[in-house]
Short mmCIF file of C-alpha atoms in Angstrom, two decimals:
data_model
loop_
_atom_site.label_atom_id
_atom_site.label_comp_id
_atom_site.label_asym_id
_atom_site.label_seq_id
_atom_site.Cartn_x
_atom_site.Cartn_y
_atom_site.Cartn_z
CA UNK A 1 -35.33 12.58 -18.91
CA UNK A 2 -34.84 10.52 -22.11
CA UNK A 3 -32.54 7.47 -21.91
CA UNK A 4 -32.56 4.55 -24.06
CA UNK A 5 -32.04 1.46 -22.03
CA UNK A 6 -29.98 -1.47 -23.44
CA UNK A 7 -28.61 -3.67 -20.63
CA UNK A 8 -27.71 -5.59 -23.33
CA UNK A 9 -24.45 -3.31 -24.48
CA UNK A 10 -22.81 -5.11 -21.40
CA UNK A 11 -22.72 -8.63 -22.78
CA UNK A 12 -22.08 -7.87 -26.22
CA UNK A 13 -18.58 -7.89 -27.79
CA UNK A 14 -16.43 -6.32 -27.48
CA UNK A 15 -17.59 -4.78 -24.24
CA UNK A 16 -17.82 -7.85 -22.54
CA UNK A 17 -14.38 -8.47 -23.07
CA UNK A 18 -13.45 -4.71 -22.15
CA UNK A 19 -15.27 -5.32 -18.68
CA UNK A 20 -13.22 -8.71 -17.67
CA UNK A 21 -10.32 -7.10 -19.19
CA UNK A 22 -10.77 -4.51 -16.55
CA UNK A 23 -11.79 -6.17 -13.54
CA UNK A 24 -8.35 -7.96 -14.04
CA UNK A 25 -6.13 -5.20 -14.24
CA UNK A 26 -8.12 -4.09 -11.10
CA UNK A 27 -7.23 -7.25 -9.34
CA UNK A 28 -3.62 -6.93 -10.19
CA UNK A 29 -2.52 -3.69 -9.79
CA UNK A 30 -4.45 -3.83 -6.49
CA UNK A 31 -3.05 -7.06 -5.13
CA UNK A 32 0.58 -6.37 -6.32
CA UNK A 33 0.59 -2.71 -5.00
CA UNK A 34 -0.74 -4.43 -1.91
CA UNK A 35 2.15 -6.62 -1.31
CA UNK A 36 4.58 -3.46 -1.87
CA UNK A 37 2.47 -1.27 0.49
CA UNK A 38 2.29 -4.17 3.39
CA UNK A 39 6.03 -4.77 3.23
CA UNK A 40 7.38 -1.30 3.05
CA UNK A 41 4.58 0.19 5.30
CA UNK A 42 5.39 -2.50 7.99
CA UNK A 43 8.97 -1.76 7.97
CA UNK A 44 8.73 2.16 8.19
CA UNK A 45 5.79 0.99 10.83
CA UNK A 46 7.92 -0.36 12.42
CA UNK A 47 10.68 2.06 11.94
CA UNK A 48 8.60 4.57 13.62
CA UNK A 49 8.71 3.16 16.86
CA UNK A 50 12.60 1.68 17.22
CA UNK A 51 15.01 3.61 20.04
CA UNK A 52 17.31 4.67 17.35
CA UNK A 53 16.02 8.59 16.66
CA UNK A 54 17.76 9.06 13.12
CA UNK A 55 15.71 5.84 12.17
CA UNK A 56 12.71 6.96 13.04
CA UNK A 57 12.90 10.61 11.70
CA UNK A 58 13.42 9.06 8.32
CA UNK A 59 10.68 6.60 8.72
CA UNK A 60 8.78 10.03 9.72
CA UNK A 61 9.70 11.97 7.13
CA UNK A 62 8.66 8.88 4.72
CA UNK A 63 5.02 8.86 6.24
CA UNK A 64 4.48 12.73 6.36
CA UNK A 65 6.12 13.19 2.29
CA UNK A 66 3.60 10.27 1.00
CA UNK A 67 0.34 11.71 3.00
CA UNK A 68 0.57 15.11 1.84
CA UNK A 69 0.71 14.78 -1.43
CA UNK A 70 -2.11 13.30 -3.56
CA UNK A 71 -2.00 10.31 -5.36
CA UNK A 72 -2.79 11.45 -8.27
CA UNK A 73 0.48 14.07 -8.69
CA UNK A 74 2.67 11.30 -6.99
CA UNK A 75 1.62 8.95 -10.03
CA UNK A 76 2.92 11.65 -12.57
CA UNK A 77 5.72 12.17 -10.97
CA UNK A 78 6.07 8.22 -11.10
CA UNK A 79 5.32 8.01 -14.83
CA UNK A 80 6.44 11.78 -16.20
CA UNK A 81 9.26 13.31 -13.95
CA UNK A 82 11.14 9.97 -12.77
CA UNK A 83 12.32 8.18 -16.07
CA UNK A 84 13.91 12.31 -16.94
CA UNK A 85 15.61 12.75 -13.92
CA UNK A 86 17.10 9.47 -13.24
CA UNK A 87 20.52 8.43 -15.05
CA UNK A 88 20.24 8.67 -18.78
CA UNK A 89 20.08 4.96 -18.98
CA UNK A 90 17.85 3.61 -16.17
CA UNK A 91 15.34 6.86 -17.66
CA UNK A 92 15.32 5.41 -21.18
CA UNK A 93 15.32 1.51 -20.00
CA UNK A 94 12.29 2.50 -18.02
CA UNK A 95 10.79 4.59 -20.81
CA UNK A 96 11.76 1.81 -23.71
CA UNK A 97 12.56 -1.51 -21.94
CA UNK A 98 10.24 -1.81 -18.95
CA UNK A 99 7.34 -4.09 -19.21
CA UNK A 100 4.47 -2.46 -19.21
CA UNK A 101 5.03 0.97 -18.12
CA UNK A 102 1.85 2.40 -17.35
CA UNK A 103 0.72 -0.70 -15.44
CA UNK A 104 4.17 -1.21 -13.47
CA UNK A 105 4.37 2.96 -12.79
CA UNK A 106 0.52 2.75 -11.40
CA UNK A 107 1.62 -0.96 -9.25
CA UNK A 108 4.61 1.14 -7.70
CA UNK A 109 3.33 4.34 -7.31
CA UNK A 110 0.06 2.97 -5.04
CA UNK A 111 2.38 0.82 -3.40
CA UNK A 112 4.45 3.32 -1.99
CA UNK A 113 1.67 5.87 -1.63
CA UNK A 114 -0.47 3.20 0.12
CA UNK A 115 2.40 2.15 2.53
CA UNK A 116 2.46 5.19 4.49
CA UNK A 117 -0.77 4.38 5.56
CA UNK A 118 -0.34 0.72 6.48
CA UNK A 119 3.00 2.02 8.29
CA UNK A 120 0.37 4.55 10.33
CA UNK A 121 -1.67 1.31 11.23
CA UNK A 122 1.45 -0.98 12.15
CA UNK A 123 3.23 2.02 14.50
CA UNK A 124 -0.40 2.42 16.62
CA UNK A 125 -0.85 -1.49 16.43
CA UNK A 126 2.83 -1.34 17.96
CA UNK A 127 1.88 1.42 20.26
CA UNK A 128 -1.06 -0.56 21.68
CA UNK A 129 0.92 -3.53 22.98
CA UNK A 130 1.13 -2.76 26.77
CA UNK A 131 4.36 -1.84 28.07
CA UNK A 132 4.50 -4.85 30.27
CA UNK A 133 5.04 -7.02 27.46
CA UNK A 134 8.02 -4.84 25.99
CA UNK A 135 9.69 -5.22 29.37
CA UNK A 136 9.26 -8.83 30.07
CA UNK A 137 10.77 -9.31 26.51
CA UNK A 138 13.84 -7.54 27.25
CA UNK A 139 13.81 -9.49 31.04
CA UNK A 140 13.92 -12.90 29.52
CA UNK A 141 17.05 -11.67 27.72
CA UNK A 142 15.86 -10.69 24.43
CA UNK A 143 17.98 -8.42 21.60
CA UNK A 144 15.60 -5.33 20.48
CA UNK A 145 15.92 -7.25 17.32
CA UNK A 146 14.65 -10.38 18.97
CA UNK A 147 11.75 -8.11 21.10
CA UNK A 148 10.50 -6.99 17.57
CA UNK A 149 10.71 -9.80 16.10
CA UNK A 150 8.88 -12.54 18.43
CA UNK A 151 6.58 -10.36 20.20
CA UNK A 152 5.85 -6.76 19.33
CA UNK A 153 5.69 -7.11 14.88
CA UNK A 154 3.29 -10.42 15.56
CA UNK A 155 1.15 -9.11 18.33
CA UNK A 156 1.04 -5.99 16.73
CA UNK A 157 -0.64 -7.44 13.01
CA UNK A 158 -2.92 -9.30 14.63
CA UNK A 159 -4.44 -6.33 16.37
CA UNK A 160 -4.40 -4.44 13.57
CA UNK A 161 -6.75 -6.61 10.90
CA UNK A 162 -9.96 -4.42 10.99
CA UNK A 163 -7.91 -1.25 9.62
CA UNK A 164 -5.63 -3.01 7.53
CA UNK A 165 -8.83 -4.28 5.85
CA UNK A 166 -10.48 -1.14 5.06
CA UNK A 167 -6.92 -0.11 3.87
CA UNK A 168 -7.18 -3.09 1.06
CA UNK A 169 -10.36 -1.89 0.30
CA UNK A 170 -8.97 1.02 -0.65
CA UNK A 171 -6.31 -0.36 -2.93
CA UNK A 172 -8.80 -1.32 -4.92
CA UNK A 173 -10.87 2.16 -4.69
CA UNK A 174 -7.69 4.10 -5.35
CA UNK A 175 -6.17 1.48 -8.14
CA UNK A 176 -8.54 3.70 -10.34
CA UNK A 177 -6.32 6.44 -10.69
CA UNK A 178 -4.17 4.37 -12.71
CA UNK A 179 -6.34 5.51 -15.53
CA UNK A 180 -4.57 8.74 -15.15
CA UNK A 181 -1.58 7.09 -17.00
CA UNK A 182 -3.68 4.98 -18.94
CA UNK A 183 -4.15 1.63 -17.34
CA UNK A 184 -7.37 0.08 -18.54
CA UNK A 185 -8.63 -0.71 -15.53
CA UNK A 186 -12.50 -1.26 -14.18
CA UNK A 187 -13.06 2.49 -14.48
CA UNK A 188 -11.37 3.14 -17.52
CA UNK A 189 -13.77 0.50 -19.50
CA UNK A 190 -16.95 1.68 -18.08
CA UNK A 191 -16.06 5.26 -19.31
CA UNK A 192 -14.44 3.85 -22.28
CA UNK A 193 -17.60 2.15 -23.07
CA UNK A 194 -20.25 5.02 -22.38
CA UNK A 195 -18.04 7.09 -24.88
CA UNK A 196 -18.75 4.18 -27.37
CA UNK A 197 -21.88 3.45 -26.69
CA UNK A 198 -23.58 6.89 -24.88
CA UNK A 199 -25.01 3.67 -22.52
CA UNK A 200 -23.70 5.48 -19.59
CA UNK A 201 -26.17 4.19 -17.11
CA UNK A 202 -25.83 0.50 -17.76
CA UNK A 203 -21.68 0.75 -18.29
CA UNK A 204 -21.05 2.94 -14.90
CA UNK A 205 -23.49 0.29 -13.04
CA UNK A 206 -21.35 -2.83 -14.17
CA UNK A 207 -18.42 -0.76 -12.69
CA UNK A 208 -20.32 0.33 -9.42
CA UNK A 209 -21.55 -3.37 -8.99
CA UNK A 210 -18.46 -4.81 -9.73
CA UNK A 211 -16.43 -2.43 -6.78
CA UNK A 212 -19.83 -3.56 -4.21
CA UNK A 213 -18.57 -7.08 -4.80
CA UNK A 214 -15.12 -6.69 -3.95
CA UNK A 215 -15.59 -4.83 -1.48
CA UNK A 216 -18.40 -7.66 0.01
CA UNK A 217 -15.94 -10.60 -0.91
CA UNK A 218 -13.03 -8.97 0.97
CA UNK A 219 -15.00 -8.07 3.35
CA UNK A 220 -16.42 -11.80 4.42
CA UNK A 221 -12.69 -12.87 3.33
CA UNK A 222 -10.86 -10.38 6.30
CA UNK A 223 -13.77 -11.18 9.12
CA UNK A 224 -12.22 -14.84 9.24
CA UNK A 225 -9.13 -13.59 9.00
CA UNK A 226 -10.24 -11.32 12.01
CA UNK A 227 -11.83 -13.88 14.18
CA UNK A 228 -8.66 -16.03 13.85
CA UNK A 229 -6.17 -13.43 14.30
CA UNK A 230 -8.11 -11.91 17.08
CA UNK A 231 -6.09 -12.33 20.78
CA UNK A 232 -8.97 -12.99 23.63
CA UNK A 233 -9.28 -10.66 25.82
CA UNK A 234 -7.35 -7.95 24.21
CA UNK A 235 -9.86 -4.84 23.92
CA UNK A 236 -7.31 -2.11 22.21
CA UNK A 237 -7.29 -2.81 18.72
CA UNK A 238 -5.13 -0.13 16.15
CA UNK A 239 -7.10 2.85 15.47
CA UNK B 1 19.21 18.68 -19.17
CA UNK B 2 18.36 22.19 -17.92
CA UNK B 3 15.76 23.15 -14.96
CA UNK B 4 13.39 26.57 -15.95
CA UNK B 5 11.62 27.68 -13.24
CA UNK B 6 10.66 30.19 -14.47
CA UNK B 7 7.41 29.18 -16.46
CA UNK B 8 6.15 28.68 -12.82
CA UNK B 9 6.50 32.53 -12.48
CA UNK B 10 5.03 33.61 -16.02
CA UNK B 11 1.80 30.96 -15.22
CA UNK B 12 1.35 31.69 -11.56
CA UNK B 13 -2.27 33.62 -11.90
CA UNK B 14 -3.49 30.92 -13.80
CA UNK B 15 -2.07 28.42 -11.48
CA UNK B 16 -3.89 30.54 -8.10
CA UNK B 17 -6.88 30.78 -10.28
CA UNK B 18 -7.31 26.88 -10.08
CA UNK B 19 -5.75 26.66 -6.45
CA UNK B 20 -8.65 28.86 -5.40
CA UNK B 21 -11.05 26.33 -7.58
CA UNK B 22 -9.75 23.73 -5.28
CA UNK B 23 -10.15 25.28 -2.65
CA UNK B 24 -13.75 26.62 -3.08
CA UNK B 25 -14.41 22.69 -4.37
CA UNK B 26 -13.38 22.00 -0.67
CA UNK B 27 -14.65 24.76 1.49
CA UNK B 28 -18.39 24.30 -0.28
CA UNK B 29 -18.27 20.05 -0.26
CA UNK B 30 -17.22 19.77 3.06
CA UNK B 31 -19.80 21.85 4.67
CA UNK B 32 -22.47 20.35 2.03
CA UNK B 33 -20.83 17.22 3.79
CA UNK B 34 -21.07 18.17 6.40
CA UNK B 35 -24.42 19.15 6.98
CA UNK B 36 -25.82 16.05 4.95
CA UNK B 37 -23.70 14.06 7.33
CA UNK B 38 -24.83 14.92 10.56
CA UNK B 39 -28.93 13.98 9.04
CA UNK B 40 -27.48 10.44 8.04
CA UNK B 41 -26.09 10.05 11.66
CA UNK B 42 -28.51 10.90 13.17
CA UNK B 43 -30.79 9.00 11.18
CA UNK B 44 -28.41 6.20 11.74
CA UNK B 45 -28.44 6.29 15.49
CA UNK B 46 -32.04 7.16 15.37
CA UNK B 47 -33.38 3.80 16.39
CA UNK B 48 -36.29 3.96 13.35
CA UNK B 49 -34.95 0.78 12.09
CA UNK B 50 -35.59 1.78 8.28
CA UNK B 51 -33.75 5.33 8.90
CA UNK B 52 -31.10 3.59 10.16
CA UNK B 53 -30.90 1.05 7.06
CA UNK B 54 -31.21 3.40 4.68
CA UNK B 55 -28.01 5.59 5.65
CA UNK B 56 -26.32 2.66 6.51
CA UNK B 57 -27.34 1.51 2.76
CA UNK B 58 -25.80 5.33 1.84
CA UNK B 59 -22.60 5.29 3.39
CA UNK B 60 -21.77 1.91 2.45
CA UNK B 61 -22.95 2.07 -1.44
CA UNK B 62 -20.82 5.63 -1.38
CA UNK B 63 -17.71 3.99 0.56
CA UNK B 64 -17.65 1.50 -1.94
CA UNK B 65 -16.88 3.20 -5.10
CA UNK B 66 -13.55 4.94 -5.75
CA UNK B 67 -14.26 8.78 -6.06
CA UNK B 68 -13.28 9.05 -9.82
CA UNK B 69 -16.14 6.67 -10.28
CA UNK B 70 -18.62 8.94 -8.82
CA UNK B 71 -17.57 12.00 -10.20
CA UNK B 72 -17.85 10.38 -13.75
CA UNK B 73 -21.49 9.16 -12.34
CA UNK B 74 -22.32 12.86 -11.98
CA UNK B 75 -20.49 14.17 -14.86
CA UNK B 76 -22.94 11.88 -17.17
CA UNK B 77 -26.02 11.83 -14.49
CA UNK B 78 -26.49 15.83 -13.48
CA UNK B 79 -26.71 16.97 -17.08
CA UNK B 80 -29.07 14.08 -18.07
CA UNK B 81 -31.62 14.62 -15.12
CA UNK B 82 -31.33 18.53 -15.44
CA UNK B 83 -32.04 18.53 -18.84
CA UNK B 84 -29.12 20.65 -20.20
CA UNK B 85 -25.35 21.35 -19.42
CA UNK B 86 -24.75 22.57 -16.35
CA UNK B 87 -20.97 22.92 -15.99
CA UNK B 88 -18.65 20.84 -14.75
CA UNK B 89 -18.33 22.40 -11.66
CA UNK B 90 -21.96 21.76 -10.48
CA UNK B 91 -21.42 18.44 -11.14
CA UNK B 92 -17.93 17.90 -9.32
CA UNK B 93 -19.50 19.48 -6.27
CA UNK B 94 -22.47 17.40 -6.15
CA UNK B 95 -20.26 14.44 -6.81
CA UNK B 96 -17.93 15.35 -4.17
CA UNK B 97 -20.65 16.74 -1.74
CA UNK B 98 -22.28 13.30 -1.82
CA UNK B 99 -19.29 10.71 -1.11
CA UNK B 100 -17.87 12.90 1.06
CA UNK B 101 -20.96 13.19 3.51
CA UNK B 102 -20.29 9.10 3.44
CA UNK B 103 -17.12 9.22 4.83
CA UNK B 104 -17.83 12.26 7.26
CA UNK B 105 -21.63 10.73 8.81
CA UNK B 106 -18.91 7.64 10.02
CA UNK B 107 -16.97 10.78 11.64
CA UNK B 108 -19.90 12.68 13.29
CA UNK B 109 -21.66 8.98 14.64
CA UNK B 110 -18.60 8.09 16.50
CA UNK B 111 -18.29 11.79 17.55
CA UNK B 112 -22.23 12.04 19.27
CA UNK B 113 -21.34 8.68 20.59
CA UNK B 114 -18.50 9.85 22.53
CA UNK B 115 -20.97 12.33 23.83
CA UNK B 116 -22.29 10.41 27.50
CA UNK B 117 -25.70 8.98 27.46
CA UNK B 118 -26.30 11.16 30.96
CA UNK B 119 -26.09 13.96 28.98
CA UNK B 120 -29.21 12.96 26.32
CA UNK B 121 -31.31 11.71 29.45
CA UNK B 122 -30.48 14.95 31.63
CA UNK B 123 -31.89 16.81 28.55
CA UNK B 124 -34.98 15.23 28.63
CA UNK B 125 -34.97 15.57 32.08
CA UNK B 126 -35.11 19.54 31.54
CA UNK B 127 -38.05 19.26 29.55
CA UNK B 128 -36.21 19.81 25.95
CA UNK B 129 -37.14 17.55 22.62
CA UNK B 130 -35.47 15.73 20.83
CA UNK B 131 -34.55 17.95 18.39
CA UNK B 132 -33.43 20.46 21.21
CA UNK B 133 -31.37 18.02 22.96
CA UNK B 134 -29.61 17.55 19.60
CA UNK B 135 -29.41 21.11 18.77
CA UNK B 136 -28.31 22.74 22.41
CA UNK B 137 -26.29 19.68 23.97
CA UNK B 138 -24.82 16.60 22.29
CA UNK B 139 -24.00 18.12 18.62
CA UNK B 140 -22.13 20.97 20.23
CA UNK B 141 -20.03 18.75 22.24
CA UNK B 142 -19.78 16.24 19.45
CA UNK B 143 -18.24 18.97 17.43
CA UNK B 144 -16.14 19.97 19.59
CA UNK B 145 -14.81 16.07 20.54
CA UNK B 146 -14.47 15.77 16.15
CA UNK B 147 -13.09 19.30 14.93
CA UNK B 148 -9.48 17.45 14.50
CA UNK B 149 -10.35 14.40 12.92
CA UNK B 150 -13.17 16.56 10.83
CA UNK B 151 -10.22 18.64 10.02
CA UNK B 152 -8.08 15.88 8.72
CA UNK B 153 -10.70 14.74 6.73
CA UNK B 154 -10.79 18.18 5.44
CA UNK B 155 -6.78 17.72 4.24
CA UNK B 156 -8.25 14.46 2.49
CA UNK B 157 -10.49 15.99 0.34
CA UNK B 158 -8.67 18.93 -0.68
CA UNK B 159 -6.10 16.11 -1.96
CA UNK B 160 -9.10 14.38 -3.68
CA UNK B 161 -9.94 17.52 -5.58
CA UNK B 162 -7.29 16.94 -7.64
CA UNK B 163 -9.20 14.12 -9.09
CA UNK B 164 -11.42 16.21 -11.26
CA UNK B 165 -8.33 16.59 -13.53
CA UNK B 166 -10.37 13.27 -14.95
CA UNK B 167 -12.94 15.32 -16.15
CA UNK B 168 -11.02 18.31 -17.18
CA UNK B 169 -12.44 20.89 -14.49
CA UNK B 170 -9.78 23.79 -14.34
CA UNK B 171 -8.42 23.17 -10.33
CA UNK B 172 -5.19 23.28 -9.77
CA UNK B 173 -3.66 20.02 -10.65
CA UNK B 174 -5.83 20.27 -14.61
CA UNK B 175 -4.14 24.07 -14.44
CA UNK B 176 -0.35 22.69 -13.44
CA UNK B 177 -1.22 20.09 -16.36
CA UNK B 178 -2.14 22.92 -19.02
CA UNK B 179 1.10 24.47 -18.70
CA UNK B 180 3.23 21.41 -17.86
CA UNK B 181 1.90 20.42 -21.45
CA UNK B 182 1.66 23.91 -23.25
CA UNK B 183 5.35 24.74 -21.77
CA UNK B 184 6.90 21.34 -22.04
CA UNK B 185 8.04 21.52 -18.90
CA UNK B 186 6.64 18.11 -16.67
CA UNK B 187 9.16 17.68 -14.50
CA UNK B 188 9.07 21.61 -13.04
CA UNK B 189 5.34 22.12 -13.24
CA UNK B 190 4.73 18.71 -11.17
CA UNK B 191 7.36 18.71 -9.05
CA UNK B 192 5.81 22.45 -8.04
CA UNK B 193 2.73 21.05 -7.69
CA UNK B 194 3.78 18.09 -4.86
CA UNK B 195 5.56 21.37 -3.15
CA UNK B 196 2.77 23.11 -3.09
CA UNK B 197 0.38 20.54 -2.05
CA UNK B 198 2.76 19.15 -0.01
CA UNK B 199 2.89 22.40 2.36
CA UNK B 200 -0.41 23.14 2.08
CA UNK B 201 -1.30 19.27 3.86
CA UNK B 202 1.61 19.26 6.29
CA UNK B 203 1.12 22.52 7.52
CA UNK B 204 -2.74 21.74 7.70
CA UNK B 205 -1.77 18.62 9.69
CA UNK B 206 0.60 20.01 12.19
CA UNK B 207 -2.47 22.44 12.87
CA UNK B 208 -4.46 19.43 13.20
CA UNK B 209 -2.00 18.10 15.70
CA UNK B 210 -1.70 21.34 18.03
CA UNK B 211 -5.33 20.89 18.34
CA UNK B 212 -5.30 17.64 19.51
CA UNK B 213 -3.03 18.90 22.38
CA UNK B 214 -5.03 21.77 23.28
CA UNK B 215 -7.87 19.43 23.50
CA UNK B 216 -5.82 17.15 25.96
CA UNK B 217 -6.08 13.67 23.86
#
């Protein structure tokens, strides 16, 4: 095997650059596609477990249309078949006016993608509270709304943390495809730069060291979380 | 603006040509996973404290990294170390056989886990080794405690295959690209392809589910 090494190619310009620039769009598309996925996942989550049967078939019907189709074709539909089939003006506003596309199409298409799974986790964290706790709710005189609200949604996250986190984790993981539609993200640069620079080795390394440490730093990050949000005594956690 | 389905028609051998490429990308990285898998449990649950490490060191380096990551990793790596080209394909299912045996080892621990400690000891007991214990009676009733979740792993990966369109490799989401592009026609070529992958998971899933009954949990 003959490789030339040159570590250096990393911290030269404009690589250097390319690599921050990337870990940032990495950050951002994760974290914003985050909050999407956490709010609409907990409220088809929750959704899923209401008495009302037409809500729940549509927060079914949600889940099962986002699982079973991969990422990757749900981003082109995002980006390619959306802006043409939409009115003529909101498709041209999106494909002339929206700020940019690529990076808001990737943000919206994980978050929606990625909130079928957090609504999975949210449902069994909601399907883990003993029934007992359901009924004293309703015995003290609570609304369903009320039930939901004060005991089942908050008892529910806090059981939930360990599989929420490995669902952040992989945000970040899956925020790669956005180079599919050509966001610049961590991925993007390393590849970007071994096509520059044939320094494959050293360019895919930064990006596979770079991924260790976010997944380490969340990872310390969401065991606090864990050990506050953890209820004493309660052994069933989410799945 | 006008709908033709029919350049789904005119392309559909070319589009089952890289459907079966998906699948085969599947079928041959999940057993590859599979098999590589159940040595990094074991080795994990071995109780050698440095076999244990180093598949713990595995599966967490390879859970880690998104997949397109890796597969670019091999697509520059396999040729290098080889020597010459090798095809992409080689190098997707190396890629694919590798980070999936991550995810599955995490699969087949918590399956010979479930399996009760009685049943290891009353193996000794008989007189059988280790490796016979293994062999005859925990990994048979590990597998059989795992098919389903195994099996929805399975759906997983066949959805990651589409990520070798990143390199190119003719499956079935590059081959619904070719003609999306060559035709002009996005919207029909990708809406067919969510259809299509669409019924392929659910109806995989629902299987998934009926087995989970049968099984009684």
């Amino acid at each position: 095997m003959e490789y030339n090494w040159d570590w250096g190619v990393l911290f030269r310009e404009p690589y250097f650059g390319w690599i921050i620039d990337g870990i940032g769009w990495t950050v951002t598309v994760s974290i914003a596609a985050w909050i999407i996925a956490f709010t609409i996942g907990s409220v088809v989550g929750v959704a899923r477990t209401v008495p009302v049967r037409w809500v729940r078939s549509a927060a079914t019907v949600y889940v099962e249309l986002f699982r079973n189709i991969p990422l990757l074709v749900q981003l082109f539909l995002w980006y390619f078949v959306l802006p043409e089939v939409l009115p003529r003006e909101w498709g041209l506003w999106m494909k002339r006016e929206m700020p940019l596309p690529e990076v808001t199409t990737a943000i919206i298409g994980l978050g929606f993608y990625t909130a079928s799974r957090v609504a999975e986790q949210v449902r069994s964290g909601i399907e883990a509270i003993p029934r007992g706790q359901s009924m004293a709710g309703y015995a003290t005189g609570l609304t369903t709304v009320q039930l939901y609200r004060h005991i089942l949604v908050p008892v529910a996250y806090r059981l939930i943390v360990p599989p929420l986190t490995s669902e952040f984790l992989t945000i970040f993981k899956n925020s790669s495809l956005a180079l599919t539609i050509g966001v610049l993200e961590t991925t993007a640069r390393s590849r970007q730069i071994t096509e520059f620079t044939f320094q494959g080795f050293e360019a895919f390394t930064a990006a596979t060291v770079i991924y260790i440490v976010i997944t380490l730093t969340v990872t310390a990050f969401m065991t606090v979380v864990d050990e506050r949000a953890k209820i004493p005594g309660f052994i069933t956690g989410g799945r | 603006m006008t709908f033709d389905f029919g350049v789904i028609v005119d392309a559909l051998p070319f589009l089952i040509q890289g459907l079966g490429l998906s699948f085969l990308l599947t079928i041959l990285a999940a057993s590859g996973g599979i098999v590589l898998a159940v040595v990094l449990a074991l080795m994990r649950l071995s109780g050698y404290r440095s076999l244990s490490l180093i598949s713990a060191a595995y599966v967490n380096f390879f859970r880690s990294m998104p997949l397109i990551l890796v597969i670019f990793w091999f697509f520059f790596l396999v040729p290098l170390i080889i020597g010459r080209p090798v095809g992409g394909f080689y190098s997707a299912l190396i890629a694919f056989t590798l980070f999936e045996a991550a995810y599955y080892s995490e699969i087949i621990r918590a399956g010979i886990q479930s399996v009760s400690r009685g049943q290891i000891a009353a193996g000794y007991a008989t007189g059988l080794t280790y490796a016979q214990t293994m062999r005859f009676i925990v990994l048979p009733q590990a597998f059989r405690n795992m098919t389903p979740v195994l099996l929805t792993q399975g759906i997983v990966l066949f959805q990651d295959t589409s990520l070798v369109y990143v390199v190119a490799l003719r499956d079935f989401m590059t081959a619904t690209t070719i003609v999306a592009r060559n035709e002009g026609r996005l919207i029909e070529m990708y809406v067919f392809a969510a259809a299509v992958y669409f019924v392929i998971c659910f109806a995989g899933s629902l299987y998934v589910r009926r087995l989970q009954r049968k099984h009684g949990r």
